[in-house]
CSV table of C-alpha atoms and ligand atoms in Angstrom, one decimal:
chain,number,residue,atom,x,y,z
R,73,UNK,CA,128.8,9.2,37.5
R,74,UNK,CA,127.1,5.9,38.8
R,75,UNK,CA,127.2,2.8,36.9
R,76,UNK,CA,124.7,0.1,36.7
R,77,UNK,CA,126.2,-2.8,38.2
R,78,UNK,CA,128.1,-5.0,35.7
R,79,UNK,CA,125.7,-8.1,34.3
R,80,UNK,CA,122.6,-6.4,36.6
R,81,UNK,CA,120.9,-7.6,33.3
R,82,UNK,CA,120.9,-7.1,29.4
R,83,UNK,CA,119.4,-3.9,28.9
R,84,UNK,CA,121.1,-2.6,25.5
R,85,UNK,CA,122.9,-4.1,22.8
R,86,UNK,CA,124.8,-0.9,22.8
R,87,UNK,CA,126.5,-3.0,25.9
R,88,UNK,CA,127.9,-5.8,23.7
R,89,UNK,CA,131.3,-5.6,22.8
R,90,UNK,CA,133.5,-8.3,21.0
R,91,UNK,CA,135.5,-9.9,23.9
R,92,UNK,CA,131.8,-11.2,25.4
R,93,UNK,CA,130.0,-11.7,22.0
R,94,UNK,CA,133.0,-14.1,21.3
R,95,UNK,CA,132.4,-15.7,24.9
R,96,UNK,CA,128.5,-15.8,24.9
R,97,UNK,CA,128.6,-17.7,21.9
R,98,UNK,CA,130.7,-20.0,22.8
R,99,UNK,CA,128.7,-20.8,25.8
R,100,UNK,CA,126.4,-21.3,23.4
R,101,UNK,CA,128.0,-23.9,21.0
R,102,UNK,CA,128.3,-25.9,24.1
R,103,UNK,CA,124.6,-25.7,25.0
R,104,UNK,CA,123.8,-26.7,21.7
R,105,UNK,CA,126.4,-29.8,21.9
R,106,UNK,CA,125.8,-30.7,25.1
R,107,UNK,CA,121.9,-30.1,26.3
R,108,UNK,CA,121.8,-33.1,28.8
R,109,UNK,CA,124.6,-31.4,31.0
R,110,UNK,CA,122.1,-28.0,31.7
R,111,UNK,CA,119.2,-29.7,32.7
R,112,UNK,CA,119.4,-28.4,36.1
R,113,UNK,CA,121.9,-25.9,36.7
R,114,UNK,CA,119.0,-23.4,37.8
R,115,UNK,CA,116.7,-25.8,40.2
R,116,UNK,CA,115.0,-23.8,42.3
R,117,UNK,CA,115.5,-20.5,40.5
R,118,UNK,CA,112.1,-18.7,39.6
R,119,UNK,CA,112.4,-16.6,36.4
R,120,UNK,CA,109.3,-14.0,36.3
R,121,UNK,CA,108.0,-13.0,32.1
R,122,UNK,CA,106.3,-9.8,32.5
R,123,UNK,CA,104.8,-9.0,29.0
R,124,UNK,CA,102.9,-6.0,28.9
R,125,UNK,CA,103.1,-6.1,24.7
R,126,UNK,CA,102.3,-8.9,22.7
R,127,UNK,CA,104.3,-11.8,22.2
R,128,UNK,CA,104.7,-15.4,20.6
R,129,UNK,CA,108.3,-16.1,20.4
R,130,UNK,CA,110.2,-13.9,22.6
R,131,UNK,CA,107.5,-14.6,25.5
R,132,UNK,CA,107.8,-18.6,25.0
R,133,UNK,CA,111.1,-19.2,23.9
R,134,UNK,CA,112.1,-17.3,27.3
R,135,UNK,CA,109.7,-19.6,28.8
R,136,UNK,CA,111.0,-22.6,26.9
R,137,UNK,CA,114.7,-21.8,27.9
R,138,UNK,CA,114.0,-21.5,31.8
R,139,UNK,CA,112.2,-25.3,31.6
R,140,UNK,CA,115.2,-26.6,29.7
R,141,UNK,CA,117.2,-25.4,32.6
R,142,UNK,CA,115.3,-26.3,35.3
R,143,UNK,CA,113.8,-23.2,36.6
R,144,UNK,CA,110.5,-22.8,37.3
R,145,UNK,CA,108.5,-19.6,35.7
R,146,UNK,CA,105.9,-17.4,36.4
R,147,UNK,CA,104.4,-15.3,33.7
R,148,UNK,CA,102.2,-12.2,33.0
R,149,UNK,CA,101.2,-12.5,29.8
R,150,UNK,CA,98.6,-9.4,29.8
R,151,UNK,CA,99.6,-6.3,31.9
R,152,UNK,CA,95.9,-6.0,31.4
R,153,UNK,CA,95.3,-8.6,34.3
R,154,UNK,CA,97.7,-7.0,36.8
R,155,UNK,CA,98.2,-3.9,38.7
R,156,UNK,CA,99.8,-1.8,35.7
R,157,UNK,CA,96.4,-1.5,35.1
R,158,UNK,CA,95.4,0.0,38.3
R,159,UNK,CA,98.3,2.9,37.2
R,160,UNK,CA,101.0,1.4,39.4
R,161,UNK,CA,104.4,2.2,38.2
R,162,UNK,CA,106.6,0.2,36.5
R,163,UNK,CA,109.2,0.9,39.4
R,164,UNK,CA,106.6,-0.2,42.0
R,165,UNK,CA,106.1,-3.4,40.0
R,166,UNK,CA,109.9,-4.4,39.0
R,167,UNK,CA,110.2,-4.2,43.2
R,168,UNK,CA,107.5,-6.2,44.4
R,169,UNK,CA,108.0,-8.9,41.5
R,170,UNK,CA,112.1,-8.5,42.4
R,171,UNK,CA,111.0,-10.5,46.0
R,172,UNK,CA,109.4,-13.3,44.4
R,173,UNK,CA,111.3,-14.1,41.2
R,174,UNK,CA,115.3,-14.3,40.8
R,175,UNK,CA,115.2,-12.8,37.3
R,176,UNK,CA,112.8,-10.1,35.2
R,177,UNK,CA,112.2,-10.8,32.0
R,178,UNK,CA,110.3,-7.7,31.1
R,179,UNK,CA,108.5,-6.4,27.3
R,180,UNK,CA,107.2,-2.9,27.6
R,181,UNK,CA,105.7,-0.2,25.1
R,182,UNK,CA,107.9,2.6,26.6
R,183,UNK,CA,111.6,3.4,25.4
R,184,UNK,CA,114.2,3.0,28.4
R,185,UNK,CA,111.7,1.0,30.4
R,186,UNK,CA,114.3,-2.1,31.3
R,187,UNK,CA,116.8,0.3,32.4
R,188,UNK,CA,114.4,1.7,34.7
R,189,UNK,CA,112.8,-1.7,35.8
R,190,UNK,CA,117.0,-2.9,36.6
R,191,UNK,CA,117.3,0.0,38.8
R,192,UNK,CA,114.0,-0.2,41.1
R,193,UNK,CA,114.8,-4.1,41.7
R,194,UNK,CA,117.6,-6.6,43.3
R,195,UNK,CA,117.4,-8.9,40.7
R,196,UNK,CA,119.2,-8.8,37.0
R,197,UNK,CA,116.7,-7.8,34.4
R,198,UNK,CA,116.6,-8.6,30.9
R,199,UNK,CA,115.1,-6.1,28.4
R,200,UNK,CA,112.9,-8.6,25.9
R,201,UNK,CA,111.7,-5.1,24.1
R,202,UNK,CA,111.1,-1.8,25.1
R,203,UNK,CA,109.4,0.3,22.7
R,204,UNK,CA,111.0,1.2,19.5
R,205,UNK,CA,114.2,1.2,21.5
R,206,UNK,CA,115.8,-1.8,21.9
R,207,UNK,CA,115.6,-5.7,21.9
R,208,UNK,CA,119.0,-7.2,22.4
R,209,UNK,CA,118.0,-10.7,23.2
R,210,UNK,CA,116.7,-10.8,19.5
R,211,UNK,CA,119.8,-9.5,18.3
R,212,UNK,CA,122.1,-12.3,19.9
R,213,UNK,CA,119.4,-14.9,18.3
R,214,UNK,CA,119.9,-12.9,15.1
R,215,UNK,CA,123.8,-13.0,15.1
R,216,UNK,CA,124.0,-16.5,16.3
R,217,UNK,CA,121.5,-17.2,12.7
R,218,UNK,CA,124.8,-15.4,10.9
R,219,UNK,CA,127.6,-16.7,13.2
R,220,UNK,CA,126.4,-20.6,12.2
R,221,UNK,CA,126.8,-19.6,8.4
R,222,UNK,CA,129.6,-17.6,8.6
R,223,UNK,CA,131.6,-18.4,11.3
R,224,UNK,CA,133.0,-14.5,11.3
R,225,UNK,CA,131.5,-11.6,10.6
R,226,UNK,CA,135.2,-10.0,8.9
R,227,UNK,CA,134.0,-9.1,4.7
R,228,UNK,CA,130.2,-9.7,5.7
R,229,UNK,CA,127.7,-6.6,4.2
R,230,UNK,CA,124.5,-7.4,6.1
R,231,UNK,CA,121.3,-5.2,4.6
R,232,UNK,CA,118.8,-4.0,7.3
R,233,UNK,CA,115.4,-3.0,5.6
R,234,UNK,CA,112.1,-1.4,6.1
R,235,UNK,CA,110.9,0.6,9.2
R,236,UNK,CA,114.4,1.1,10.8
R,237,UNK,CA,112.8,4.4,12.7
R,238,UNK,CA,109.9,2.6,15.0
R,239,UNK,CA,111.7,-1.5,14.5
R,240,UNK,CA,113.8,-1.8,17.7
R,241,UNK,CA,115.2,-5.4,16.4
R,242,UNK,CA,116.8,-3.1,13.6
R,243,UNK,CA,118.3,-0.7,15.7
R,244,UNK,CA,120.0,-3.2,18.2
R,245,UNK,CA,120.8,-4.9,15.5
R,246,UNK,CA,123.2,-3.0,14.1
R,247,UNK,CA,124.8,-2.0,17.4
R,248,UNK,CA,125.1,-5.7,17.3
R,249,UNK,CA,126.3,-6.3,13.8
R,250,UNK,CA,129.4,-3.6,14.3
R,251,UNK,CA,130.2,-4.9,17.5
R,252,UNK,CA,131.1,-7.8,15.6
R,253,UNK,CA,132.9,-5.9,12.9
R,254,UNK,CA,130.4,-6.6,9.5
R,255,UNK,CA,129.7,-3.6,7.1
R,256,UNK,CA,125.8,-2.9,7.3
R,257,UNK,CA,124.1,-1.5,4.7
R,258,UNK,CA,120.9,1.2,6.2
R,259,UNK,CA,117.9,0.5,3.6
R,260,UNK,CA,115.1,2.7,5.6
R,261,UNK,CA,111.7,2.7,4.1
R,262,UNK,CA,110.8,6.7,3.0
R,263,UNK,CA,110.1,8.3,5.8
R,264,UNK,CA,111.6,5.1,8.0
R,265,UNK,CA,115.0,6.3,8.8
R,266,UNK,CA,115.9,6.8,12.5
R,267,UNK,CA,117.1,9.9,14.6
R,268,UNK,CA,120.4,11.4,14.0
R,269,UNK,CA,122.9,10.1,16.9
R,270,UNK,CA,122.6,6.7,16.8
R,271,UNK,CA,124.4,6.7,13.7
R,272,UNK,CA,127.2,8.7,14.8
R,273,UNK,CA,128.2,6.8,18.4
R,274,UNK,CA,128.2,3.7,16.4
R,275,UNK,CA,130.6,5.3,14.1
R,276,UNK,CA,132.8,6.7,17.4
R,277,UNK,CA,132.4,3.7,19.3
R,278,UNK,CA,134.1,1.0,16.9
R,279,UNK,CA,135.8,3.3,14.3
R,280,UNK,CA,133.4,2.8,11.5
R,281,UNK,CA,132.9,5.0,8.8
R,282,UNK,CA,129.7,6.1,6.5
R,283,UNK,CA,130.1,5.9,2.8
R,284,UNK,CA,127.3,6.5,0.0
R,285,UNK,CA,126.4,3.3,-2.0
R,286,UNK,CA,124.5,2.5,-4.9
R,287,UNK,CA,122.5,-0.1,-6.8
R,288,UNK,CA,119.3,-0.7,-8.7
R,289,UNK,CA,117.4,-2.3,-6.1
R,290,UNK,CA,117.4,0.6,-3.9
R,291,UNK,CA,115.1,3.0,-5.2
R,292,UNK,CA,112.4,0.3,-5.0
R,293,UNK,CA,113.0,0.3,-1.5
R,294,UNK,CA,114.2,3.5,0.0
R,295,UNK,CA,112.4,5.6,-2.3
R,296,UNK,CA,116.5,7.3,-2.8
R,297,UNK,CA,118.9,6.4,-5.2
R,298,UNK,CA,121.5,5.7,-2.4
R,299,UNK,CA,121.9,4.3,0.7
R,300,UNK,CA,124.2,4.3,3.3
R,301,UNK,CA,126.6,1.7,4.3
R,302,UNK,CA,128.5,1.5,7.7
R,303,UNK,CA,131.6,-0.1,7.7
R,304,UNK,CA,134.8,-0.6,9.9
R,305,UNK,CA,137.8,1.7,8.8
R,306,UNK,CA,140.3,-1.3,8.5
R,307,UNK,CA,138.3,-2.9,6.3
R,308,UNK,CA,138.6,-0.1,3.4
R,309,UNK,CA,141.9,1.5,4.3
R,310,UNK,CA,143.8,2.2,1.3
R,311,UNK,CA,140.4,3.0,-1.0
R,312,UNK,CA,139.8,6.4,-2.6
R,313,UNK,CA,136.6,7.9,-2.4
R,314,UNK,CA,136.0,10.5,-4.9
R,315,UNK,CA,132.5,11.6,-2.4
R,316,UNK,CA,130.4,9.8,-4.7
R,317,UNK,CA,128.6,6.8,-4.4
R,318,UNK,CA,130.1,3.7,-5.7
R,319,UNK,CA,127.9,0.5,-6.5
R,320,UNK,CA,127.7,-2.7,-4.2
R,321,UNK,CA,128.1,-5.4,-5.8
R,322,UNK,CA,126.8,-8.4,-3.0
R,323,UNK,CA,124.9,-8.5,0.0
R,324,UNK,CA,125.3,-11.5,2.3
R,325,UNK,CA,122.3,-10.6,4.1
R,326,UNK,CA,119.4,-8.6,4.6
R,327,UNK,CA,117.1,-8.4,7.9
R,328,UNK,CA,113.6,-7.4,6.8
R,329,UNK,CA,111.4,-5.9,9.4
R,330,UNK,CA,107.5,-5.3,9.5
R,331,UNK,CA,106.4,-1.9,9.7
R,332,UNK,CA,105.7,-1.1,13.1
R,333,UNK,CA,101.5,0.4,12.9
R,334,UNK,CA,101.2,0.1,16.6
R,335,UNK,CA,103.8,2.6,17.2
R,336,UNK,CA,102.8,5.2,14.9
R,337,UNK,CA,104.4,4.3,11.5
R,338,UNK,CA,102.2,4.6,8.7
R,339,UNK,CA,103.3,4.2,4.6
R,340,UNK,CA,101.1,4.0,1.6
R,341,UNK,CA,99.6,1.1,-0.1
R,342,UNK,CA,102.0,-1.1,-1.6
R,343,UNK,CA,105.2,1.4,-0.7
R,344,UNK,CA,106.7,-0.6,2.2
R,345,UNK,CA,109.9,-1.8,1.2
R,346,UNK,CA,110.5,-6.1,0.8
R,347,UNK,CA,111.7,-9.0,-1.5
R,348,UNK,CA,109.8,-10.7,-3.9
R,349,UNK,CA,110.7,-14.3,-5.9
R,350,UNK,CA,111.7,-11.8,-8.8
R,351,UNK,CA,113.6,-9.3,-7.1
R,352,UNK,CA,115.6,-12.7,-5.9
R,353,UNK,CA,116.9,-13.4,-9.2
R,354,UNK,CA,119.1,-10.4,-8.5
R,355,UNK,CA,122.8,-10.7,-8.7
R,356,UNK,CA,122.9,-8.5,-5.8
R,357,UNK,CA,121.5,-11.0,-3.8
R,358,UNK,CA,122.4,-14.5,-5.3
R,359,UNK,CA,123.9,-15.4,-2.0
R,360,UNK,CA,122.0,-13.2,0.4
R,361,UNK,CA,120.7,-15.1,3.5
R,362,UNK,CA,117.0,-13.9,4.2
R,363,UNK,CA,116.1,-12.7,7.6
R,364,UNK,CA,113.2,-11.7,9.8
R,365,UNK,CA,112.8,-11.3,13.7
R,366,UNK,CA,109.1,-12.4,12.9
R,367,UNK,CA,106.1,-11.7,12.8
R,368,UNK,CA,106.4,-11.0,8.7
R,369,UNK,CA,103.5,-9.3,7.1
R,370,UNK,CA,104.2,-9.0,3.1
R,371,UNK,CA,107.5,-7.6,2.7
R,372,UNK,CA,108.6,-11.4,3.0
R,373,UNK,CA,106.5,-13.4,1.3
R,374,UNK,CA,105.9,-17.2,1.9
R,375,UNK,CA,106.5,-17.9,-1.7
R,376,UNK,CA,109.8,-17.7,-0.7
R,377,UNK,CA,109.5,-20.2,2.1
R,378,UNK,CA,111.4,-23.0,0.4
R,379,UNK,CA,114.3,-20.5,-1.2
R,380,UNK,CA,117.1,-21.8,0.1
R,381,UNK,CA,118.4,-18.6,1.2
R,382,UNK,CA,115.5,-18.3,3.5
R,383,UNK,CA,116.8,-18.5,7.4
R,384,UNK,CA,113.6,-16.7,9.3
R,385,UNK,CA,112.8,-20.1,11.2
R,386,UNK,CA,116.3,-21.0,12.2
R,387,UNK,CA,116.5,-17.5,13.8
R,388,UNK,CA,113.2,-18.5,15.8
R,389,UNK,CA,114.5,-21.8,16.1
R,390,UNK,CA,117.3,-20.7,18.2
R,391,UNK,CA,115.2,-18.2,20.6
R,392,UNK,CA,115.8,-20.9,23.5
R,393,UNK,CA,119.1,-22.2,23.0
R,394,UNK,CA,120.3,-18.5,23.3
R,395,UNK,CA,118.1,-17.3,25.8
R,396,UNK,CA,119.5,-20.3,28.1
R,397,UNK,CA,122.9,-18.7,27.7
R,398,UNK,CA,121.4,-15.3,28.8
R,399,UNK,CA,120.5,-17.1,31.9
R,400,UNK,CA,123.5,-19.4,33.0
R,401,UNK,CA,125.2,-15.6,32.4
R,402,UNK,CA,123.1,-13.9,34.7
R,403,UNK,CA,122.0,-16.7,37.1
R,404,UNK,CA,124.7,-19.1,37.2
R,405,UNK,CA,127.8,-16.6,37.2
R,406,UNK,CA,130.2,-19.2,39.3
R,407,UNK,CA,130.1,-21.8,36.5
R,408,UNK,CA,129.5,-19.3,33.8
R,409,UNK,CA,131.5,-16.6,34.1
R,410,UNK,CA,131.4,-14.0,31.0
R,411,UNK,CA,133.4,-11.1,30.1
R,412,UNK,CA,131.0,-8.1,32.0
R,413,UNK,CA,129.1,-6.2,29.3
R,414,UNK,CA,130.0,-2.6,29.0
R,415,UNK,CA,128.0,-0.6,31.9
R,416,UNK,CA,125.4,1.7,30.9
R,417,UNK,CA,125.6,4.6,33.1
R,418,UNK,CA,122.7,5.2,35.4
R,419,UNK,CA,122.6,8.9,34.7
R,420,UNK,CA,122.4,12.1,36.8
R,421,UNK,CA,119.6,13.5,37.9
R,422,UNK,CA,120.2,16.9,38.2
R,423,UNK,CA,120.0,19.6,35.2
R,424,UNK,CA,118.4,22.2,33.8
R,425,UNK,CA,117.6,20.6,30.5
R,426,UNK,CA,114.1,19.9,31.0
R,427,UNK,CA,111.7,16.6,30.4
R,428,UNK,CA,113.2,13.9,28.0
R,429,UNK,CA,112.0,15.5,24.5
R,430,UNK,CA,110.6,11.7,23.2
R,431,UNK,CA,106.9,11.1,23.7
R,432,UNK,CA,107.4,7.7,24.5
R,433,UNK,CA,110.2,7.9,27.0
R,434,UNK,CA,109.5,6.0,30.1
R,435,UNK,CA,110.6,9.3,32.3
R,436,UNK,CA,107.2,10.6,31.0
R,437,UNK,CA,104.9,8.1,32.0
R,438,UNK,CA,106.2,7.4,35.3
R,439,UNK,CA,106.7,11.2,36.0
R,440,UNK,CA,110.3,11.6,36.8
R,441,UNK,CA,112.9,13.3,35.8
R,442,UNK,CA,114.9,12.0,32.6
R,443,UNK,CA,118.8,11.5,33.8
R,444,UNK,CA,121.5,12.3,31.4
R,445,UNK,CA,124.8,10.8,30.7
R,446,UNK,CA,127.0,12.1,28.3
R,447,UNK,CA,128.4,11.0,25.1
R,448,UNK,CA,131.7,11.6,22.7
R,449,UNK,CA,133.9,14.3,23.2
R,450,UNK,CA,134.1,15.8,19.2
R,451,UNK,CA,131.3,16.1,19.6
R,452,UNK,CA,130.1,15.8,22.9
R,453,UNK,CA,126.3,14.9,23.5
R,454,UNK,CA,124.1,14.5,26.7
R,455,UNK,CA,121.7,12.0,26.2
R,456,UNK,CA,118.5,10.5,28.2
R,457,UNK,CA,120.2,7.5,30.4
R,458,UNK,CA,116.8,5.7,29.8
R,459,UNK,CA,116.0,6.5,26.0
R,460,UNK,CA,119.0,7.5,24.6
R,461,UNK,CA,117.7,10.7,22.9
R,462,UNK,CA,119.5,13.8,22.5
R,463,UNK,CA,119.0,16.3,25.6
R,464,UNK,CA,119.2,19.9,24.1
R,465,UNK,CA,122.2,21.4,25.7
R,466,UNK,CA,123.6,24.6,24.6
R,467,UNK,CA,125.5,25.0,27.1
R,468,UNK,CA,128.0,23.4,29.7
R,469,UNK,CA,129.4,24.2,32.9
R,470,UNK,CA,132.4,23.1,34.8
R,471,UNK,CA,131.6,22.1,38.5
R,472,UNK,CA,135.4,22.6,39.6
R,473,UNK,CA,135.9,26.2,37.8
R,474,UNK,CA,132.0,27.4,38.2
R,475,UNK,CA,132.2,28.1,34.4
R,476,UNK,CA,130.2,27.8,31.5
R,477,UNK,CA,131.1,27.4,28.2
R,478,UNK,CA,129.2,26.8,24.7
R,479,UNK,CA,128.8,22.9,24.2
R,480,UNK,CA,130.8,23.3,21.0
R,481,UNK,CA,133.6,25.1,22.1
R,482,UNK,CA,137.5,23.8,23.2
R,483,UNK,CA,136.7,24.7,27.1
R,484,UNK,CA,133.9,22.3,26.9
R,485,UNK,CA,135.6,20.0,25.4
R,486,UNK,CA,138.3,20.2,28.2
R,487,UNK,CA,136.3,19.6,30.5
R,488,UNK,CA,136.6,15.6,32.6
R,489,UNK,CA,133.3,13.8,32.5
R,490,UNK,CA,133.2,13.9,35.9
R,491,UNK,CA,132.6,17.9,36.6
R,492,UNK,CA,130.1,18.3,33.4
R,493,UNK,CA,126.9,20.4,34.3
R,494,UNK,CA,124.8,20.8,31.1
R,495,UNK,CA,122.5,23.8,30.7
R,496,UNK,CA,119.9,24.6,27.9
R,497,UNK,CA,120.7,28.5,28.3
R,498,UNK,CA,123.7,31.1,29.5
R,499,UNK,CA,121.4,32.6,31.4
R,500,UNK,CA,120.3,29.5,33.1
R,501,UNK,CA,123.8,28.3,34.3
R,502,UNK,CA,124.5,32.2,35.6
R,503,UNK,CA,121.7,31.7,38.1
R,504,UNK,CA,123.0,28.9,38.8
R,505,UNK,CA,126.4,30.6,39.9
R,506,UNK,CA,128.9,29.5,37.0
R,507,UNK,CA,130.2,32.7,35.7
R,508,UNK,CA,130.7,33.0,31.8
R,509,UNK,CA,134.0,31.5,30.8
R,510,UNK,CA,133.6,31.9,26.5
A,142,NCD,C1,109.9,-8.3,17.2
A,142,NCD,C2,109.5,-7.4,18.3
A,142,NCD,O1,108.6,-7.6,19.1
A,142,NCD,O2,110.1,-6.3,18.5
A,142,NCD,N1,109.5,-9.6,17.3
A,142,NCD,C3,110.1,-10.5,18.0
A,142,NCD,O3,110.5,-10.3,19.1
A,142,NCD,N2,110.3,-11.7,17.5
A,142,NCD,C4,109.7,-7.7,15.9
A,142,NCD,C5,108.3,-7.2,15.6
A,142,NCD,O4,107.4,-7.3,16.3
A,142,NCD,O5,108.2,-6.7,14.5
């Protein structure tokens, strides 16, 4: 299977793993202490914002970090005004813009659409939001908020609530927060809970586990009188659970998110999950640090503004200083060097599974077919390369014995990465030439 090239860009927080979390942040503790020394490690460098959604603080603190550095930029700040509108492709774009800027900072309403952007250009590419999929500069703003309270993450229970399903800062977020080994506790709005998957390759992925939890505050805001927590098996080895929920005592943080209206999400009146002055008083949360990728609407109020627990403008505050790590990473890789991110696979193109079943998948708009690359082994699962949602296989074949098998089954699982040839039907793969193998 063909990998991206290592560092071609930050695409997916899914790619962060502790070794370069530890580094990045480092790199930026120095930025931080020593500014003056940066000023122009990228002179002559042209960084390119494309933001085809709106934008105040990803957009400019971007902006911000490239003038600290010494870059120069040019910007799209409506894809209104370009030739998106004219119904180019996003491909066509990322390779025209690739010959006139070193670097692609690129927002777009479709899932998978940075991945797709990295592969039709030269130049690294750095995801800064794609639909309700990912935003994984946020999330190293967000952890570097925790990481200057905290120092570790080890004992940390961070609380993610409100419209986890359409909020992309909540889903990288937590990719994030178990790469660097906290417990996270999934507060979804009702009706705001994401897809099944992502759940389970977090759990595979760092050997975390999902245990029920309880407390009084979480009705108000799940609408359920549990909730789940995520949590890293070390951490609770030892522990007998009788199946049922047991009570949380303490939350050192919780990451509030707006409910996300322009991509579908709708709740009634007054049922969209927040914090309150009162609901503060809680010994749950006498230590809880407050945070929000921003823009809030009234799940975080601004009575709460001078609560010293309140962190939402230090996390905006550090949008540059971060962003001009991602940079010296990507642009500056002599004097910056950085553990490589994990790869994300490119995909492969051919199979019988059919169009990429999510609406909003980039595959759709730009009329290709949706690559899959393959997940887990117990169980195994083929996913879009460019969205990450499930691909419906049934079915799997083996490329060196020209046999299928059901997905679930020990011969499937048998079979190397390499020679894997998913199918949506038997009968499919026997026109294919595999013959049945059970
Ligand atoms: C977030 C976004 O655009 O995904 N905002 C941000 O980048 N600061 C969150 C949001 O819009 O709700």
């Amino acid at each position: 299977m063909e990998l991206l090239p290592v560092l071609d860009g930050i695409h997916s927080a899914e790619t962060f793993h502790p070794a370069f979390l530890d580094a990045f942040f480092e790199r930026v503790a120095q930025l931080e202490s020593h500014p003056e020394e940066f000023e122009d490690a990228l002179k002559g460098k042209v960084i390119a914002t494309v933001f085809e959604e709106p934008s105040t603080r990803t957009r400019l603190s971007f902006e911000a970090a490239a003038l600290r550095l010494g870059a120069g930029v040019i910007t799209v700040a409506d894809a209104g005004s370009t030739s998106r509108a004219k119904g180019e492709s996003l491909s066509d774009s990322a390779k025209v813009l690739g010959g006139y800027a070193d670097l692609l900072v690129w927002r777009h309403s479709k899932d998978g659409a940075s991945r797709l952007a990295a592969q039709s250009t030269g130049v690294p590419v750095v995801n800064a939001g794609d639909g309700r999929l990912g935003h994984p500069t946020q999330t190293l703003v967000d952890l570097h908020t925790m990481r200057k309270e905290w120092g570790t993450f080890e004992g940390k229970v961070v609380g993610i609530l409100g419209d986890l399903r359409h909020g992309r800062t909540a889903r990288s977020l937590t990719w994030g927060l178990a790469a660097s080994g906290a417990s996270i506790l999934l507060l979804p709005g009702p009706g705001l809970a994401w897809e099944g998957g992502l759940e389970e390759r977090i759990l595979s992925r760092f050997d975390y586990r999902r245990r029920p939890v309880s407390h009084a505050l979480i009705p108000g805001w799940t609408g359920s009188s549990e909730a789940w927590l995520l949590e890293p098996r070390s951490f609770i080895q030892g522990q007998l659970f009788q199946g049922g929920p047991s009570e949380i005592s303490s939350l050192d943080a919780l990451y509030l998110t707006r409910l996300q209206e322009e991509r579908g999400a709708r709740q009634e009146r007054g049922s969209y999950p927040g914090v309150n002055p009162a609901r503060m008083e809680d010994p749950l949360l006498s230590k809880c640090l407050l945070l929000h990728p921003l823009p809030r609407r009234g799940e975080l109020p601004e009575s709460l503004d001078g609560d010293p627990r309140m962190r939402c403008f230090n996390q905006a505050r550090f949008g540059p200083v971060v962003r001009q790590a991602i940079f010296l990473a990507l642009l500056r890789e002599d004097a910056w060097p950085l553990p490589a991110v994990t790869p994300m696979p490119a995909g492969e193109v051919e199979h019988g599974l059919g169009p990429c079943p999510n609406p909003n998948c980039i595959t759709l708009e730009e009329g290709i077919p949706s690559p899959w690359r393959v997940v887990g082994k117990r169980p195994r699962s083929f996913l879009c390369a460019f969205c990450d949602s499930s691909l419906p296989a049934e079915y799997v074949g083996c490329l060196s014995t020209r046999r299928v098998h059901p997905l679930h089954s020990a011969s499937a699982e048998k079979i190397r990465a390499e020679n894997l040839k998913p199918f949506l039907a038997r009968e499919q793969a026997e026109v294919a030439g595999f013959a049945w193998g059970g």
